[in-house]
Amino acid sequence: MIVGLPDSDGYDAIFTVVDRFSKMVHYIPTTSKATAIDVANLFVNFVWKLHGLPKKTILDRGPNFNAKFLQQLYKRLGVEPHFTTAYRPQVDGQSERANQFVEIYLCHYINHNQNDWVAFLPLAEFTYNNGVHSGSKQSPFFTCYGFHPQFAVGDTSEQVVPAADDHANILKKGYEEAKAALSIAQEVYKKYYDRKRCIAPTFVVGEKVFLDAANVRTDRPSKKLSHKRLGPYEVLEKVGRTSYKLKLPKSMKDHPTFHVSLLHGNPTDEFGRNPEQPPPVVTPQGEKEYEVQTILNSKKKGRTLYYFVKWKGYGDEENSWEPKVNLKNSPDLVRQFHERHPDAPRP
C-alpha cells in the first residue's frame, strides 16, 4: 500500500497487488483509511474477477491486512496468509519494486498540483506488465497470455480530429515516460538490494540490541526520529538465517521478529563510550517518545495540518515537519506557537 499521496478524485493511496509467478501488477486507487472490508472488496473487484483466488498471499502486516475480518475471509475461502518478517521489504521485493516504479513515474508525469495521478495509473500498470522482468526474462503479459498486447499510436489521420489526435499523443508520450520510469526503478532497486545484501552482523541469545525506529508502530502515532534506535532489547532466539526474535515491551504491538538489517549492537564512539542521547519521555502507555522543544512553523497540505518541530537535545538539522496528530502530547507548545504567530495556519 502506498499512502500519503495528494488527493486525486477522492483517493490518497494505491493498493498494489503483485502475482509472484507472472510478476503481473495491479495498481488500485484507494484511501489511507480503507478498512479490512474495503480492502477485501478491492481484491474481489479488481483482482479476483480477472485471476481467481490465490492459494497463498504475502501481506505486509499493515492494520488493514491483519484485521480479523480479512483473516476470517481468507480462512473461509481457503487462502493461507503468509506474513513477511516485520519491516523486511526485501522479502516482499516484488511489491517494493512495483511501488518504486509507479512512484517514479507519477513524480515525473503528474501536474504541478499533483492531483491527477489517478488518471495515469492504468498507463503505469500497462507499462509495468508489458516490460521484461529481470528474473523471468519476459513480461508479465507474455507469461500470462503468451503474447504482448499491442500499443501503437499511428501518425495523425488525414481526417482532422484534434481532440482524438491530442489524446493519442498524450498516450504515446505517457507510455514513453512510463518505460523510462521502469528502467530507472529497476536500476534504483538493484542498487538498493545489492547494498542491503552486505555481510550482516550476528547476535547471540541474551544479547541486548537496538532496533531501528523508523518503521515501528505504536498505539499512538508518535514521531521517532528516523535515525534513532529503540532499546536495547534482549534477543530471545534466532529465527531462520537472518532474523531475530526480540523481547519487546508489552506496549509495543509490533511482530517481535526482525531482520538483522534493522538490528544494531550497542553503539559506541571512537573511545568505546556509549554516546550520550537525550532521555526519552515515557508516555502513559509506556512508550518512549522524543520530546518536542518548540514549534517553529505550520503549514497545510491538503486537509492535513503540519508543524515544523525542533526536537529537544538535537540540532537544527533534525528539525522535521510533523502532522498535527503527532503532537497530541504537546498541546501547550501548540497553543504557545499560535499565540506567537496568530496568522499561521491552524486547526
mmCIF file of C-alpha atoms in Angstrom:
data_model
loop_
_atom_site.group_PDB
_atom_site.id
_atom_site.type_symbol
_atom_site.label_atom_id
_atom_site.label_comp_id
_atom_site.label_asym_id
_atom_site.label_seq_id
_atom_site.Cartn_x
_atom_site.Cartn_y
_atom_site.Cartn_z
ATOM 1 C CA MET A 1 0.000 0.000 0.000
ATOM 2 C CA ILE A 2 1.343 3.418 -0.984
ATOM 3 C CA VAL A 3 -0.126 6.081 1.314
ATOM 4 C CA GLY A 4 0.296 9.803 1.875
ATOM 5 C CA LEU A 5 -0.464 10.813 -1.721
ATOM 6 C CA PRO A 6 -2.184 14.099 -2.625
ATOM 7 C CA ASP A 7 -5.947 13.833 -3.008
ATOM 8 C CA SER A 8 -6.937 12.808 -6.532
ATOM 9 C CA ASP A 9 -10.598 12.113 -7.324
ATOM 10 C CA GLY A 10 -11.148 11.328 -3.647
ATOM 11 C CA TYR A 11 -8.220 8.897 -3.366
ATOM 12 C CA ASP A 12 -4.958 9.316 -1.437
ATOM 13 C CA ALA A 13 -3.422 5.826 -1.594
ATOM 14 C CA ILE A 14 -2.592 2.995 -4.009
ATOM 15 C CA PHE A 15 -3.292 -0.664 -3.213
ATOM 16 C CA THR A 16 -0.617 -2.657 -5.074
ATOM 17 C CA VAL A 17 -1.202 -6.337 -5.886
ATOM 18 C CA VAL A 18 1.592 -8.409 -7.479
ATOM 19 C CA ASP A 19 1.396 -12.009 -8.694
ATOM 20 C CA ARG A 20 4.545 -13.847 -7.569
ATOM 21 C CA PHE A 21 4.621 -16.175 -10.583
ATOM 22 C CA SER A 22 3.922 -13.903 -13.531
ATOM 23 C CA LYS A 23 5.004 -10.645 -11.776
ATOM 24 C CA MET A 24 1.795 -9.043 -13.068
ATOM 25 C CA VAL A 25 0.788 -5.968 -11.092
ATOM 26 C CA HIS A 26 -2.455 -4.124 -10.448
ATOM 27 C CA TYR A 27 -2.460 -0.530 -9.178
ATOM 28 C CA ILE A 28 -5.774 0.153 -7.461
ATOM 29 C CA PRO A 29 -6.638 3.656 -6.189
ATOM 30 C CA THR A 30 -7.990 3.690 -2.643
ATOM 31 C CA THR A 31 -7.807 5.716 0.564
ATOM 32 C CA SER A 32 -5.432 5.525 3.501
ATOM 33 C CA LYS A 33 -8.484 4.977 5.732
ATOM 34 C CA ALA A 34 -9.563 1.825 3.878
ATOM 35 C CA THR A 35 -10.877 -0.819 6.276
ATOM 36 C CA ALA A 36 -10.435 -4.575 6.039
ATOM 37 C CA ILE A 37 -13.817 -4.794 4.319
ATOM 38 C CA ASP A 38 -12.751 -2.117 1.818
ATOM 39 C CA VAL A 39 -9.546 -3.999 1.014
ATOM 40 C CA ALA A 40 -11.436 -7.259 0.579
ATOM 41 C CA ASN A 41 -13.858 -5.565 -1.827
ATOM 42 C CA LEU A 42 -10.980 -4.073 -3.810
ATOM 43 C CA PHE A 43 -9.426 -7.501 -4.160
ATOM 44 C CA VAL A 44 -12.691 -9.029 -5.383
ATOM 45 C CA ASN A 45 -13.487 -6.177 -7.790
ATOM 46 C CA PHE A 46 -10.040 -5.722 -9.339
ATOM 47 C CA VAL A 47 -8.137 -8.994 -8.895
ATOM 48 C CA TRP A 48 -10.404 -11.955 -8.239
ATOM 49 C CA LYS A 49 -12.620 -11.281 -11.262
ATOM 50 C CA LEU A 50 -9.544 -11.492 -13.520
ATOM 51 C CA HIS A 51 -7.393 -14.151 -11.874
ATOM 52 C CA GLY A 52 -9.468 -16.026 -9.318
ATOM 53 C CA LEU A 53 -8.284 -16.570 -5.753
ATOM 54 C CA PRO A 54 -4.630 -17.082 -4.822
ATOM 55 C CA LYS A 55 -3.514 -20.192 -2.951
ATOM 56 C CA LYS A 56 -1.239 -18.101 -0.740
ATOM 57 C CA THR A 57 -0.676 -14.432 -0.045
ATOM 58 C CA ILE A 58 2.231 -12.420 1.324
ATOM 59 C CA LEU A 59 0.976 -9.485 3.367
ATOM 60 C CA ASP A 60 2.819 -6.521 4.837
ATOM 61 C CA ARG A 61 1.379 -6.771 8.364
ATOM 62 C CA GLY A 62 -0.379 -3.439 7.991
ATOM 63 C CA PRO A 63 -3.533 -2.936 10.082
ATOM 64 C CA ASN A 64 -5.824 -3.487 7.100
ATOM 65 C CA PHE A 65 -4.386 -6.913 6.369
ATOM 66 C CA ASN A 66 -4.196 -8.032 9.965
ATOM 67 C CA ALA A 67 -7.822 -7.181 10.678
ATOM 68 C CA LYS A 68 -9.766 -10.140 11.975
ATOM 69 C CA PHE A 69 -12.389 -9.801 9.276
ATOM 70 C CA LEU A 70 -9.885 -10.278 6.488
ATOM 71 C CA GLN A 71 -8.247 -13.191 8.279
ATOM 72 C CA GLN A 72 -11.611 -14.925 8.565
ATOM 73 C CA LEU A 73 -12.437 -14.131 4.951
ATOM 74 C CA TYR A 74 -9.231 -15.831 3.802
ATOM 75 C CA LYS A 75 -9.979 -18.794 6.044
ATOM 76 C CA ARG A 76 -13.442 -19.299 4.563
ATOM 77 C CA LEU A 77 -12.087 -19.024 1.031
ATOM 78 C CA GLY A 78 -9.264 -21.471 1.681
ATOM 79 C CA VAL A 79 -6.479 -18.903 1.309
ATOM 80 C CA GLU A 80 -3.451 -19.328 3.568
ATOM 81 C CA PRO A 81 -1.901 -15.976 4.625
ATOM 82 C CA HIS A 82 1.901 -15.857 4.878
ATOM 83 C CA PHE A 83 3.361 -12.824 6.637
ATOM 84 C CA THR A 84 6.714 -11.250 5.909
ATOM 85 C CA THR A 85 9.187 -10.620 8.721
ATOM 86 C CA ALA A 86 8.470 -7.244 10.317
ATOM 87 C CA TYR A 87 9.697 -4.373 8.101
ATOM 88 C CA ARG A 88 11.818 -6.537 5.795
ATOM 89 C CA PRO A 89 10.993 -5.097 2.366
ATOM 90 C CA GLN A 90 13.357 -7.451 0.517
ATOM 91 C CA VAL A 91 11.134 -10.415 1.429
ATOM 92 C CA ASP A 92 8.246 -8.820 -0.414
ATOM 93 C CA GLY A 93 10.589 -7.334 -3.004
ATOM 94 C CA GLN A 94 8.193 -7.674 -5.917
ATOM 95 C CA SER A 95 5.741 -5.259 -4.318
ATOM 96 C CA GLU A 96 8.566 -2.892 -3.394
ATOM 97 C CA ARG A 97 9.789 -2.858 -6.989
ATOM 98 C CA ALA A 98 6.282 -2.255 -8.319
ATOM 99 C CA ASN A 99 5.700 0.552 -5.822
ATOM 100 C CA GLN A 100 9.017 2.192 -6.636
ATOM 101 C CA PHE A 101 8.221 2.190 -10.346
ATOM 102 C CA VAL A 102 4.814 3.842 -10.018
ATOM 103 C CA GLU A 103 6.162 6.473 -7.604
ATOM 104 C CA ILE A 104 8.972 7.426 -10.005
ATOM 105 C CA TYR A 105 6.558 7.536 -12.939
ATOM 106 C CA LEU A 106 3.961 9.667 -11.178
ATOM 107 C CA CYS A 107 6.597 12.082 -9.878
ATOM 108 C CA HIS A 108 7.692 12.822 -13.438
ATOM 109 C CA TYR A 109 4.331 12.940 -15.156
ATOM 110 C CA ILE A 110 1.561 14.318 -12.938
ATOM 111 C CA ASN A 111 0.695 18.015 -12.942
ATOM 112 C CA HIS A 112 2.180 20.644 -10.660
ATOM 113 C CA ASN A 113 -0.637 20.305 -8.117
ATOM 114 C CA GLN A 114 -0.171 16.513 -8.056
ATOM 115 C CA ASN A 115 -3.927 15.965 -8.042
ATOM 116 C CA ASP A 116 -4.337 13.971 -11.268
ATOM 117 C CA TRP A 117 -2.268 10.847 -10.521
ATOM 118 C CA VAL A 118 -5.291 8.512 -10.575
ATOM 119 C CA ALA A 119 -5.707 9.147 -14.315
ATOM 120 C CA PHE A 120 -2.215 7.797 -15.006
ATOM 121 C CA LEU A 121 -2.464 4.538 -13.054
ATOM 122 C CA PRO A 122 -3.856 2.481 -15.994
ATOM 123 C CA LEU A 123 -0.936 3.511 -18.209
ATOM 124 C CA ALA A 124 1.558 2.782 -15.440
ATOM 125 C CA GLU A 125 0.028 -0.662 -14.899
ATOM 126 C CA PHE A 126 0.054 -1.467 -18.624
ATOM 127 C CA THR A 127 3.687 -0.414 -18.976
ATOM 128 C CA TYR A 128 4.860 -2.423 -15.978
ATOM 129 C CA ASN A 129 3.058 -5.556 -17.162
ATOM 130 C CA ASN A 130 4.398 -5.118 -20.707
ATOM 131 C CA GLY A 131 8.021 -4.719 -19.557
ATOM 132 C CA VAL A 132 10.551 -7.552 -19.374
ATOM 133 C CA HIS A 133 11.177 -8.760 -15.819
ATOM 134 C CA SER A 134 14.799 -9.382 -14.880
ATOM 135 C CA GLY A 135 14.007 -12.714 -13.210
ATOM 136 C CA SER A 136 11.730 -14.377 -15.773
ATOM 137 C CA LYS A 137 13.334 -12.662 -18.803
ATOM 138 C CA GLN A 138 9.863 -11.981 -20.179
ATOM 139 C CA SER A 139 6.988 -9.643 -19.474
ATOM 140 C CA PRO A 140 4.085 -10.437 -17.131
ATOM 141 C CA PHE A 141 1.716 -10.123 -20.104
ATOM 142 C CA PHE A 142 3.682 -12.731 -22.068
ATOM 143 C CA THR A 143 3.850 -15.073 -19.075
ATOM 144 C CA CYS A 144 0.074 -14.906 -18.638
ATOM 145 C CA TYR A 145 -1.162 -14.686 -22.224
ATOM 146 C CA GLY A 146 1.697 -15.833 -24.450
ATOM 147 C CA PHE A 147 1.838 -12.540 -26.354
ATOM 148 C CA HIS A 148 2.380 -8.818 -25.821
ATOM 149 C CA PRO A 149 -0.687 -6.566 -26.158
ATOM 150 C CA GLN A 150 -0.343 -4.040 -28.936
ATOM 151 C CA PHE A 151 0.401 -0.447 -28.100
ATOM 152 C CA ALA A 152 0.997 1.629 -31.208
ATOM 153 C CA VAL A 153 -0.047 5.179 -31.949
ATOM 154 C CA GLY A 154 -0.068 5.892 -35.676
ATOM 155 C CA ASP A 155 0.514 9.172 -37.451
ATOM 156 C CA THR A 156 -2.143 11.860 -37.423
ATOM 157 C CA SER A 157 -5.005 10.892 -39.718
ATOM 158 C CA GLU A 158 -5.929 12.910 -42.788
ATOM 159 C CA GLN A 159 -9.366 13.447 -41.307
ATOM 160 C CA VAL A 160 -8.588 16.068 -38.697
ATOM 161 C CA VAL A 161 -9.993 15.290 -35.239
ATOM 162 C CA PRO A 162 -7.845 17.481 -32.980
ATOM 163 C CA ALA A 163 -9.151 16.077 -29.700
ATOM 164 C CA ALA A 164 -8.505 12.482 -30.769
ATOM 165 C CA ASP A 165 -5.032 13.313 -32.076
ATOM 166 C CA ASP A 166 -4.139 15.160 -28.896
ATOM 167 C CA HIS A 167 -5.300 12.249 -26.757
ATOM 168 C CA ALA A 168 -3.293 9.782 -28.839
ATOM 169 C CA ASN A 169 -0.168 11.912 -28.478
ATOM 170 C CA ILE A 170 -0.690 12.134 -24.712
ATOM 171 C CA LEU A 171 -0.920 8.337 -24.518
ATOM 172 C CA LYS A 172 2.209 7.920 -26.617
ATOM 173 C CA LYS A 173 4.172 10.378 -24.509
ATOM 174 C CA GLY A 174 2.892 8.807 -21.314
ATOM 175 C CA TYR A 175 3.909 5.334 -22.462
ATOM 176 C CA GLU A 176 7.438 6.503 -23.258
ATOM 177 C CA GLU A 177 7.652 8.236 -19.872
ATOM 178 C CA ALA A 178 6.455 5.087 -18.134
ATOM 179 C CA LYS A 179 9.044 2.920 -19.899
ATOM 180 C CA ALA A 180 11.774 5.324 -18.823
ATOM 181 C CA ALA A 181 10.478 5.268 -15.248
ATOM 182 C CA LEU A 182 10.515 1.463 -15.283
ATOM 183 C CA SER A 183 14.183 1.449 -16.308
ATOM 184 C CA ILE A 184 15.053 3.949 -13.573
ATOM 185 C CA ALA A 185 13.134 1.972 -10.951
ATOM 186 C CA GLN A 186 14.882 -1.263 -11.908
ATOM 187 C CA GLU A 187 18.297 0.382 -11.612
ATOM 188 C CA VAL A 188 17.493 2.061 -8.287
ATOM 189 C CA TYR A 189 16.052 -1.121 -6.827
ATOM 190 C CA LYS A 190 19.099 -3.158 -7.882
ATOM 191 C CA LYS A 191 21.452 -0.724 -6.131
ATOM 192 C CA TYR A 192 19.256 -0.747 -3.031
ATOM 193 C CA TYR A 193 19.041 -4.547 -2.957
ATOM 194 C CA ASP A 194 22.773 -5.038 -3.524
ATOM 195 C CA ARG A 195 23.564 -2.600 -0.720
ATOM 196 C CA LYS A 196 21.279 -4.484 1.671
ATOM 197 C CA ARG A 197 22.907 -7.807 0.807
ATOM 198 C CA CYS A 198 26.196 -6.939 2.507
ATOM 199 C CA ILE A 199 27.590 -9.160 5.282
ATOM 200 C CA ALA A 200 25.194 -8.983 8.228
ATOM 201 C CA PRO A 201 26.157 -8.975 11.915
ATOM 202 C CA THR A 202 25.260 -11.890 14.162
ATOM 203 C CA PHE A 203 23.829 -11.827 17.686
ATOM 204 C CA VAL A 204 23.531 -14.426 20.447
ATOM 205 C CA VAL A 205 20.573 -15.239 22.676
ATOM 206 C CA GLY A 206 20.549 -12.949 25.694
ATOM 207 C CA GLU A 207 22.452 -10.146 23.954
ATOM 208 C CA LYS A 208 20.951 -6.656 24.021
ATOM 209 C CA VAL A 209 20.428 -4.985 20.646
ATOM 210 C CA PHE A 210 18.981 -1.723 19.367
ATOM 211 C CA LEU A 211 16.100 -1.615 16.880
ATOM 212 C CA ASP A 212 15.662 0.908 14.060
ATOM 213 C CA ALA A 213 12.713 3.117 14.998
ATOM 214 C CA ALA A 214 11.721 4.333 11.537
ATOM 215 C CA ASN A 215 9.005 1.724 10.913
ATOM 216 C CA VAL A 216 7.969 0.836 14.442
ATOM 217 C CA ARG A 217 4.221 1.100 15.014
ATOM 218 C CA THR A 218 2.874 2.279 18.358
ATOM 219 C CA ASP A 219 -0.553 2.674 19.942
ATOM 220 C CA ARG A 220 -0.260 6.378 19.143
ATOM 221 C CA PRO A 221 1.243 7.973 16.048
ATOM 222 C CA SER A 222 4.265 9.314 17.975
ATOM 223 C CA LYS A 223 7.244 10.501 15.955
ATOM 224 C CA LYS A 224 10.553 8.704 16.229
ATOM 225 C CA LEU A 225 13.498 10.434 14.552
ATOM 226 C CA SER A 226 14.379 8.400 11.509
ATOM 227 C CA HIS A 227 17.994 7.784 12.556
ATOM 228 C CA LYS A 228 17.148 6.949 16.185
ATOM 229 C CA ARG A 229 17.174 3.452 17.624
ATOM 230 C CA LEU A 230 14.911 1.941 20.252
ATOM 231 C CA GLY A 231 16.051 -0.360 23.009
ATOM 232 C CA PRO A 232 18.143 -2.092 23.917
ATOM 233 C CA TYR A 233 16.011 -5.239 23.745
ATOM 234 C CA GLU A 234 17.026 -8.767 24.637
ATOM 235 C CA VAL A 235 17.493 -11.333 21.862
ATOM 236 C CA LEU A 236 15.235 -14.312 22.625
ATOM 237 C CA GLU A 237 16.060 -16.542 19.681
ATOM 238 C CA LYS A 238 17.377 -16.630 16.144
ATOM 239 C CA VAL A 239 14.691 -17.190 13.519
ATOM 240 C CA GLY A 240 15.918 -18.678 10.285
ATOM 241 C CA ARG A 241 19.249 -17.457 8.972
ATOM 242 C CA THR A 242 18.790 -13.696 9.069
ATOM 243 C CA SER A 243 16.117 -12.745 11.616
ATOM 244 C CA TYR A 244 15.885 -12.487 15.397
ATOM 245 C CA LYS A 245 13.045 -12.519 17.890
ATOM 246 C CA LEU A 246 13.270 -9.752 20.494
ATOM 247 C CA LYS A 247 11.751 -9.296 23.932
ATOM 248 C CA LEU A 248 9.660 -6.182 23.344
ATOM 249 C CA PRO A 249 7.708 -4.220 25.967
ATOM 250 C CA LYS A 250 4.011 -5.059 26.142
ATOM 251 C CA SER A 251 3.116 -1.560 24.945
ATOM 252 C CA MET A 252 4.672 -2.297 21.538
ATOM 253 C CA LYS A 253 2.214 -4.065 19.255
ATOM 254 C CA ASP A 254 4.802 -4.998 16.636
ATOM 255 C CA HIS A 255 5.577 -8.506 15.488
ATOM 256 C CA PRO A 256 8.665 -9.367 17.598
ATOM 257 C CA THR A 257 10.739 -10.883 14.765
ATOM 258 C CA PHE A 258 13.010 -8.501 12.834
ATOM 259 C CA HIS A 259 15.529 -8.874 10.048
ATOM 260 C CA VAL A 260 19.148 -8.406 11.078
ATOM 261 C CA SER A 261 19.444 -5.288 8.903
ATOM 262 C CA LEU A 262 17.206 -3.475 11.422
ATOM 263 C CA LEU A 263 19.224 -4.521 14.481
ATOM 264 C CA HIS A 264 22.378 -2.961 15.890
ATOM 265 C CA GLY A 265 24.776 -3.787 18.674
ATOM 266 C CA ASN A 266 25.476 -1.298 21.444
ATOM 267 C CA PRO A 267 26.770 1.811 19.599
ATOM 268 C CA THR A 268 29.980 3.381 20.937
ATOM 269 C CA ASP A 269 32.191 6.288 19.947
ATOM 270 C CA GLU A 270 35.882 6.110 18.999
ATOM 271 C CA PHE A 271 36.823 5.861 22.697
ATOM 272 C CA GLY A 272 34.495 2.933 23.357
ATOM 273 C CA ARG A 273 31.981 5.048 25.259
ATOM 274 C CA ASN A 274 28.230 4.932 24.834
ATOM 275 C CA PRO A 275 27.081 8.070 23.016
ATOM 276 C CA GLU A 276 25.023 10.467 25.078
ATOM 277 C CA GLN A 277 21.401 10.648 23.978
ATOM 278 C CA PRO A 278 18.628 12.946 25.174
ATOM 279 C CA PRO A 279 16.465 10.976 27.602
ATOM 280 C CA PRO A 280 13.158 9.953 26.009
ATOM 281 C CA VAL A 281 9.835 10.843 27.555
ATOM 282 C CA VAL A 282 7.809 7.832 28.711
ATOM 283 C CA THR A 283 4.141 8.205 27.759
ATOM 284 C CA PRO A 284 1.242 6.870 29.867
ATOM 285 C CA GLN A 285 1.153 3.863 27.539
ATOM 286 C CA GLY A 286 4.754 3.017 28.438
ATOM 287 C CA GLU A 287 6.113 4.114 25.069
ATOM 288 C CA LYS A 288 9.271 6.132 24.537
ATOM 289 C CA GLU A 289 8.732 9.390 22.681
ATOM 290 C CA TYR A 290 11.299 12.069 21.908
ATOM 291 C CA GLU A 291 10.428 15.423 23.389
ATOM 292 C CA VAL A 292 9.414 18.466 21.377
ATOM 293 C CA GLN A 293 11.377 21.574 22.368
ATOM 294 C CA THR A 294 9.450 24.128 20.344
ATOM 295 C CA ILE A 295 7.307 24.585 17.246
ATOM 296 C CA LEU A 296 8.804 26.817 14.567
ATOM 297 C CA ASN A 297 6.214 26.952 11.792
ATOM 298 C CA SER A 298 2.991 25.464 10.446
ATOM 299 C CA LYS A 299 1.520 24.693 7.039
ATOM 300 C CA LYS A 300 -1.405 22.881 5.478
ATOM 301 C CA LYS A 301 -1.008 20.188 2.844
ATOM 302 C CA GLY A 302 -4.387 19.175 1.559
ATOM 303 C CA ARG A 303 -6.577 18.695 4.604
ATOM 304 C CA THR A 304 -3.670 17.904 6.918
ATOM 305 C CA LEU A 305 -2.054 20.466 9.217
ATOM 306 C CA TYR A 306 1.715 20.112 9.758
ATOM 307 C CA TYR A 307 4.021 21.694 12.335
ATOM 308 C CA PHE A 308 7.760 22.281 11.911
ATOM 309 C CA VAL A 309 9.254 20.805 15.080
ATOM 310 C CA LYS A 310 12.570 21.283 16.870
ATOM 311 C CA TRP A 311 13.416 18.220 18.987
ATOM 312 C CA LYS A 312 14.836 18.638 22.479
ATOM 313 C CA GLY A 313 18.524 17.761 22.591
ATOM 314 C CA TYR A 314 19.019 17.677 18.803
ATOM 315 C CA GLY A 315 20.448 20.141 16.314
ATOM 316 C CA ASP A 316 18.507 22.113 13.743
ATOM 317 C CA GLU A 317 19.420 19.571 11.058
ATOM 318 C CA GLU A 318 16.966 17.176 12.749
ATOM 319 C CA ASN A 319 14.015 19.601 12.642
ATOM 320 C CA SER A 320 11.105 17.988 10.827
ATOM 321 C CA TRP A 321 7.550 18.577 9.615
ATOM 322 C CA GLU A 322 5.074 16.554 11.671
ATOM 323 C CA PRO A 323 1.303 16.136 11.216
ATOM 324 C CA LYS A 324 -0.816 17.631 13.979
ATOM 325 C CA VAL A 325 -1.800 14.187 15.224
ATOM 326 C CA ASN A 326 1.837 13.542 16.223
ATOM 327 C CA LEU A 327 1.738 16.420 18.712
ATOM 328 C CA LYS A 328 -1.090 15.202 20.923
ATOM 329 C CA ASN A 329 1.261 15.237 23.913
ATOM 330 C CA SER A 330 2.355 18.841 23.280
ATOM 331 C CA PRO A 331 -0.847 20.937 23.448
ATOM 332 C CA ASP A 332 0.856 23.747 25.390
ATOM 333 C CA LEU A 333 3.570 24.138 22.758
ATOM 334 C CA VAL A 334 0.944 24.211 20.002
ATOM 335 C CA ARG A 335 -1.021 26.872 21.877
ATOM 336 C CA GLN A 336 2.123 28.948 22.527
ATOM 337 C CA PHE A 337 3.091 28.774 18.846
ATOM 338 C CA HIS A 338 -0.276 30.135 17.697
ATOM 339 C CA GLU A 339 -0.163 32.857 20.336
ATOM 340 C CA ARG A 340 3.187 33.989 18.907
ATOM 341 C CA HIS A 341 2.047 33.566 15.291
ATOM 342 C CA PRO A 342 -1.708 34.281 15.133
ATOM 343 C CA ASP A 343 -1.708 34.338 11.319
ATOM 344 C CA ALA A 344 -0.047 30.940 10.896
ATOM 345 C CA PRO A 345 -2.202 28.054 9.589
ATOM 346 C CA ARG A 346 -4.137 26.476 12.451
ATOM 347 C CA PRO A 347 -6.748 23.735 13.010
#
